[in-house]
């Protein structure tokens, strides 16, 4: 299995509901370093997993939708604890939708899996990984 990884970051503010979160129930900030890994069993006709430039730009666009936002005020997250795990899935879903829409080009159909890891600090991180659809829509 081949893989390629790109990295970026974003900064948010949020709070959590529930005693398990202790002081994090109050509004606080977080800066996440994001690793996005794509996998495929065989390289595409160009000899790559995916175009790193396109993938980097796509990740940057997705993260820009969250960057410098108070997630408590975002309607799409209303009533949700925007934990690191939850946000890893949110980034995964947004990137997967763009891949499915064809933003990585015609050879993205060979991509089979993706993993999104959000590093909350140098000692804690969470990830979401899953399969990708067989081929992007034209």
PDB file of N, CA, C and O in Angstrom, residues 37-73:
ATOM      1  N   UNK A  37      -3.336  11.836   5.336  1.00  0.00           N
ATOM      2  CA  UNK A  37      -2.681  10.746   4.621  1.00  0.00           C
ATOM      3  C   UNK A  37      -3.666  10.090   3.663  1.00  0.00           C
ATOM      4  O   UNK A  37      -4.778   9.737   4.057  1.00  0.00           O
ATOM      5  N   UNK A  38      -3.251   9.948   2.410  1.00  0.00           N
ATOM      6  CA  UNK A  38      -4.029   9.214   1.412  1.00  0.00           C
ATOM      7  C   UNK A  38      -3.296   7.927   1.071  1.00  0.00           C
ATOM      8  O   UNK A  38      -2.053   7.905   1.032  1.00  0.00           O
ATOM      9  N   UNK A  39      -4.071   6.859   0.802  1.00  0.00           N
ATOM     10  CA  UNK A  39      -3.484   5.559   0.472  1.00  0.00           C
ATOM     11  C   UNK A  39      -4.107   5.004  -0.811  1.00  0.00           C
ATOM     12  O   UNK A  39      -5.272   5.243  -1.096  1.00  0.00           O
ATOM     13  N   UNK A  40      -3.276   4.226  -1.514  1.00  0.00           N
ATOM     14  CA  UNK A  40      -3.758   3.504  -2.695  1.00  0.00           C
ATOM     15  C   UNK A  40      -2.871   2.284  -2.904  1.00  0.00           C
ATOM     16  O   UNK A  40      -1.677   2.330  -2.588  1.00  0.00           O
ATOM     17  N   UNK A  41      -3.443   1.193  -3.436  1.00  0.00           N
ATOM     18  CA  UNK A  41      -2.658  -0.031  -3.607  1.00  0.00           C
ATOM     19  C   UNK A  41      -1.621   0.060  -4.726  1.00  0.00           C
ATOM     20  O   UNK A  41      -0.581  -0.584  -4.660  1.00  0.00           O
ATOM     21  N   UNK A  42      -1.901   0.856  -5.753  1.00  0.00           N
ATOM     22  CA  UNK A  42      -0.979   1.015  -6.878  1.00  0.00           C
ATOM     23  C   UNK A  42      -0.835   2.504  -7.193  1.00  0.00           C
ATOM     24  O   UNK A  42      -1.786   3.263  -7.026  1.00  0.00           O
ATOM     25  N   UNK A  43       0.338   2.893  -7.668  1.00  0.00           N
ATOM     26  CA  UNK A  43       0.540   4.288  -8.061  1.00  0.00           C
ATOM     27  C   UNK A  43      -0.288   4.599  -9.300  1.00  0.00           C
ATOM     28  O   UNK A  43      -0.595   3.715 -10.100  1.00  0.00           O
ATOM     29  N   UNK A  44      -0.652   5.868  -9.458  1.00  0.00           N
ATOM     30  CA  UNK A  44      -1.443   6.267 -10.635  1.00  0.00           C
ATOM     31  C   UNK A  44      -0.535   6.297 -11.873  1.00  0.00           C
ATOM     32  O   UNK A  44       0.677   6.048 -11.771  1.00  0.00           O
ATOM     33  N   UNK A  45      -1.069   6.597 -13.055  1.00  0.00           N
ATOM     34  CA  UNK A  45      -0.249   6.607 -14.274  1.00  0.00           C
ATOM     35  C   UNK A  45       0.934   7.579 -14.234  1.00  0.00           C
ATOM     36  O   UNK A  45       1.899   7.414 -14.980  1.00  0.00           O
ATOM     37  N   UNK A  46       0.872   8.576 -13.356  1.00  0.00           N
ATOM     38  CA  UNK A  46       1.988   9.519 -13.213  1.00  0.00           C
ATOM     39  C   UNK A  46       3.017   9.051 -12.189  1.00  0.00           C
ATOM     40  O   UNK A  46       4.003   9.742 -11.937  1.00  0.00           O
ATOM     41  N   UNK A  47       2.762   7.912 -11.544  1.00  0.00           N
ATOM     42  CA  UNK A  47       3.705   7.374 -10.573  1.00  0.00           C
ATOM     43  C   UNK A  47       3.568   7.978  -9.191  1.00  0.00           C
ATOM     44  O   UNK A  47       4.529   7.971  -8.416  1.00  0.00           O
ATOM     45  N   UNK A  48       2.378   8.497  -8.860  1.00  0.00           N
ATOM     46  CA  UNK A  48       2.161   9.134  -7.561  1.00  0.00           C
ATOM     47  C   UNK A  48       0.891   8.591  -6.907  1.00  0.00           C
ATOM     48  O   UNK A  48       0.042   7.990  -7.557  1.00  0.00           O
ATOM     49  N   UNK A  49       0.773   8.854  -5.620  1.00  0.00           N
ATOM     50  CA  UNK A  49      -0.475   8.565  -4.903  1.00  0.00           C
ATOM     51  C   UNK A  49      -1.481   9.644  -5.233  1.00  0.00           C
ATOM     52  O   UNK A  49      -2.627   9.365  -5.594  1.00  0.00           O
ATOM     53  N   UNK A  50      -1.072  10.891  -5.107  1.00  0.00           N
ATOM     54  CA  UNK A  50      -1.889  12.065  -5.428  1.00  0.00           C
ATOM     55  C   UNK A  50      -0.949  13.240  -5.599  1.00  0.00           C
ATOM     56  O   UNK A  50       0.162  13.243  -5.058  1.00  0.00           O
ATOM     57  N   UNK A  51      -1.398  14.239  -6.315  1.00  0.00           N
ATOM     58  CA  UNK A  51      -0.608  15.450  -6.508  1.00  0.00           C
ATOM     59  C   UNK A  51      -0.490  16.182  -5.183  1.00  0.00           C
ATOM     60  O   UNK A  51      -1.492  16.641  -4.628  1.00  0.00           O
ATOM     61  N   UNK A  52       0.725  16.279  -4.661  1.00  0.00           N
ATOM     62  CA  UNK A  52       0.943  16.901  -3.346  1.00  0.00           C
ATOM     63  C   UNK A  52       0.521  18.359  -3.346  1.00  0.00           C
ATOM     64  O   UNK A  52      -0.041  18.847  -2.373  1.00  0.00           O
ATOM     65  N   UNK A  53       0.760  19.054  -4.435  1.00  0.00           N
ATOM     66  CA  UNK A  53       0.361  20.460  -4.514  1.00  0.00           C
ATOM     67  C   UNK A  53      -1.149  20.622  -4.425  1.00  0.00           C
ATOM     68  O   UNK A  53      -1.651  21.468  -3.678  1.00  0.00           O
ATOM     69  N   UNK A  54      -1.883  19.821  -5.200  1.00  0.00           N
ATOM     70  CA  UNK A  54      -3.348  19.879  -5.143  1.00  0.00           C
ATOM     71  C   UNK A  54      -3.869  19.470  -3.775  1.00  0.00           C
ATOM     72  O   UNK A  54      -4.798  20.077  -3.243  1.00  0.00           O
ATOM     73  N   UNK A  55      -3.278  18.423  -3.212  1.00  0.00           N
ATOM     74  CA  UNK A  55      -3.711  17.939  -1.902  1.00  0.00           C
ATOM     75  C   UNK A  55      -3.442  18.980  -0.815  1.00  0.00           C
ATOM     76  O   UNK A  55      -4.295  19.227   0.040  1.00  0.00           O
ATOM     77  N   UNK A  56      -2.298  19.623  -0.878  1.00  0.00           N
ATOM     78  CA  UNK A  56      -1.969  20.668   0.096  1.00  0.00           C
ATOM     79  C   UNK A  56      -2.949  21.831  -0.003  1.00  0.00           C
ATOM     80  O   UNK A  56      -3.439  22.342   1.010  1.00  0.00           O
ATOM     81  N   UNK A  57      -3.249  22.253  -1.235  1.00  0.00           N
ATOM     82  CA  UNK A  57      -4.192  23.354  -1.435  1.00  0.00           C
ATOM     83  C   UNK A  57      -5.587  22.969  -0.952  1.00  0.00           C
ATOM     84  O   UNK A  57      -6.297  23.785  -0.343  1.00  0.00           O
ATOM     85  N   UNK A  58      -5.992  21.736  -1.210  1.00  0.00           N
ATOM     86  CA  UNK A  58      -7.302  21.273  -0.766  1.00  0.00           C
ATOM     87  C   UNK A  58      -7.402  21.281   0.755  1.00  0.00           C
ATOM     88  O   UNK A  58      -8.382  21.767   1.320  1.00  0.00           O
ATOM     89  N   UNK A  59      -6.380  20.758   1.426  1.00  0.00           N
ATOM     90  CA  UNK A  59      -6.386  20.757   2.897  1.00  0.00           C
ATOM     91  C   UNK A  59      -6.427  22.184   3.426  1.00  0.00           C
ATOM     92  O   UNK A  59      -7.188  22.489   4.344  1.00  0.00           O
ATOM     93  N   UNK A  60      -5.643  23.070   2.837  1.00  0.00           N
ATOM     94  CA  UNK A  60      -5.622  24.474   3.275  1.00  0.00           C
ATOM     95  C   UNK A  60      -7.004  25.112   3.142  1.00  0.00           C
ATOM     96  O   UNK A  60      -7.462  25.836   4.018  1.00  0.00           O
ATOM     97  N   UNK A  61      -7.704  24.820   2.049  1.00  0.00           N
ATOM     98  CA  UNK A  61      -9.049  25.355   1.824  1.00  0.00           C
ATOM     99  C   UNK A  61     -10.024  24.836   2.880  1.00  0.00           C
ATOM    100  O   UNK A  61     -10.824  25.598   3.428  1.00  0.00           O
ATOM    101  N   UNK A  62      -9.969  23.544   3.142  1.00  0.00           N
ATOM    102  CA  UNK A  62     -10.860  22.948   4.152  1.00  0.00           C
ATOM    103  C   UNK A  62     -10.581  23.549   5.527  1.00  0.00           C
ATOM    104  O   UNK A  62     -11.510  23.920   6.252  1.00  0.00           O
ATOM    105  N   UNK A  63      -9.318  23.673   5.895  1.00  0.00           N
ATOM    106  CA  UNK A  63      -8.983  24.211   7.219  1.00  0.00           C
ATOM    107  C   UNK A  63      -9.320  25.688   7.331  1.00  0.00           C
ATOM    108  O   UNK A  63      -9.656  26.163   8.419  1.00  0.00           O
ATOM    109  N   UNK A  64      -9.272  26.427   6.214  1.00  0.00           N
ATOM    110  CA  UNK A  64      -9.623  27.852   6.232  1.00  0.00           C
ATOM    111  C   UNK A  64     -11.076  28.049   6.651  1.00  0.00           C
ATOM    112  O   UNK A  64     -11.421  29.088   7.238  1.00  0.00           O
ATOM    113  N   UNK A  65     -11.925  27.068   6.381  1.00  0.00           N
ATOM    114  CA  UNK A  65     -13.327  27.147   6.786  1.00  0.00           C
ATOM    115  C   UNK A  65     -13.486  27.099   8.314  1.00  0.00           C
ATOM    116  O   UNK A  65     -14.513  27.506   8.841  1.00  0.00           O
ATOM    117  N   UNK A  66     -12.471  26.605   9.009  1.00  0.00           N
ATOM    118  CA  UNK A  66     -12.509  26.467  10.473  1.00  0.00           C
ATOM    119  C   UNK A  66     -11.565  27.444  11.183  1.00  0.00           C
ATOM    120  O   UNK A  66     -11.779  27.770  12.356  1.00  0.00           O
ATOM    121  N   UNK A  67     -10.548  27.885  10.494  1.00  0.00           N
ATOM    122  CA  UNK A  67      -9.478  28.671  11.105  1.00  0.00           C
ATOM    123  C   UNK A  67      -9.979  29.984  11.701  1.00  0.00           C
ATOM    124  O   UNK A  67     -10.773  30.694  11.081  1.00  0.00           O
ATOM    125  N   UNK A  68      -9.497  30.292  12.897  1.00  0.00           N
ATOM    126  CA  UNK A  68      -9.830  31.518  13.624  1.00  0.00           C
ATOM    127  C   UNK A  68     -11.320  31.657  13.896  1.00  0.00           C
ATOM    128  O   UNK A  68     -11.849  32.765  13.939  1.00  0.00           O
ATOM    129  N   UNK A  69     -12.011  30.537  14.059  1.00  0.00           N
ATOM    130  CA  UNK A  69     -13.437  30.560  14.355  1.00  0.00           C
ATOM    131  C   UNK A  69     -13.673  30.099  15.786  1.00  0.00           C
ATOM    132  O   UNK A  69     -12.953  29.251  16.307  1.00  0.00           O
ATOM    133  N   UNK A  70     -14.712  30.637  16.386  1.00  0.00           N
ATOM    134  CA  UNK A  70     -15.227  30.098  17.640  1.00  0.00           C
ATOM    135  C   UNK A  70     -16.252  29.047  17.234  1.00  0.00           C
ATOM    136  O   UNK A  70     -17.338  29.387  16.764  1.00  0.00           O
ATOM    137  N   UNK A  71     -15.909  27.798  17.378  1.00  0.00           N
ATOM    138  CA  UNK A  71     -16.776  26.724  16.901  1.00  0.00           C
ATOM    139  C   UNK A  71     -18.102  26.666  17.657  1.00  0.00           C
ATOM    140  O   UNK A  71     -19.085  26.119  17.135  1.00  0.00           O
ATOM    141  N   UNK A  72     -18.152  27.256  18.852  1.00  0.00           N
ATOM    142  CA  UNK A  72     -19.414  27.332  19.593  1.00  0.00           C
ATOM    143  C   UNK A  72     -20.444  28.185  18.845  1.00  0.00           C
ATOM    144  O   UNK A  72     -21.644  28.039  19.059  1.00  0.00           O
ATOM    145  N   UNK A  73     -19.970  29.060  17.963  1.00  0.00           N
ATOM    146  CA  UNK A  73     -20.857  29.958  17.228  1.00  0.00           C
ATOM    147  C   UNK A  73     -21.176  29.471  15.820  1.00  0.00           C
ATOM    148  O   UNK A  73     -21.928  30.123  15.097  1.00  0.00           O
TER     149      UNK A  73
END
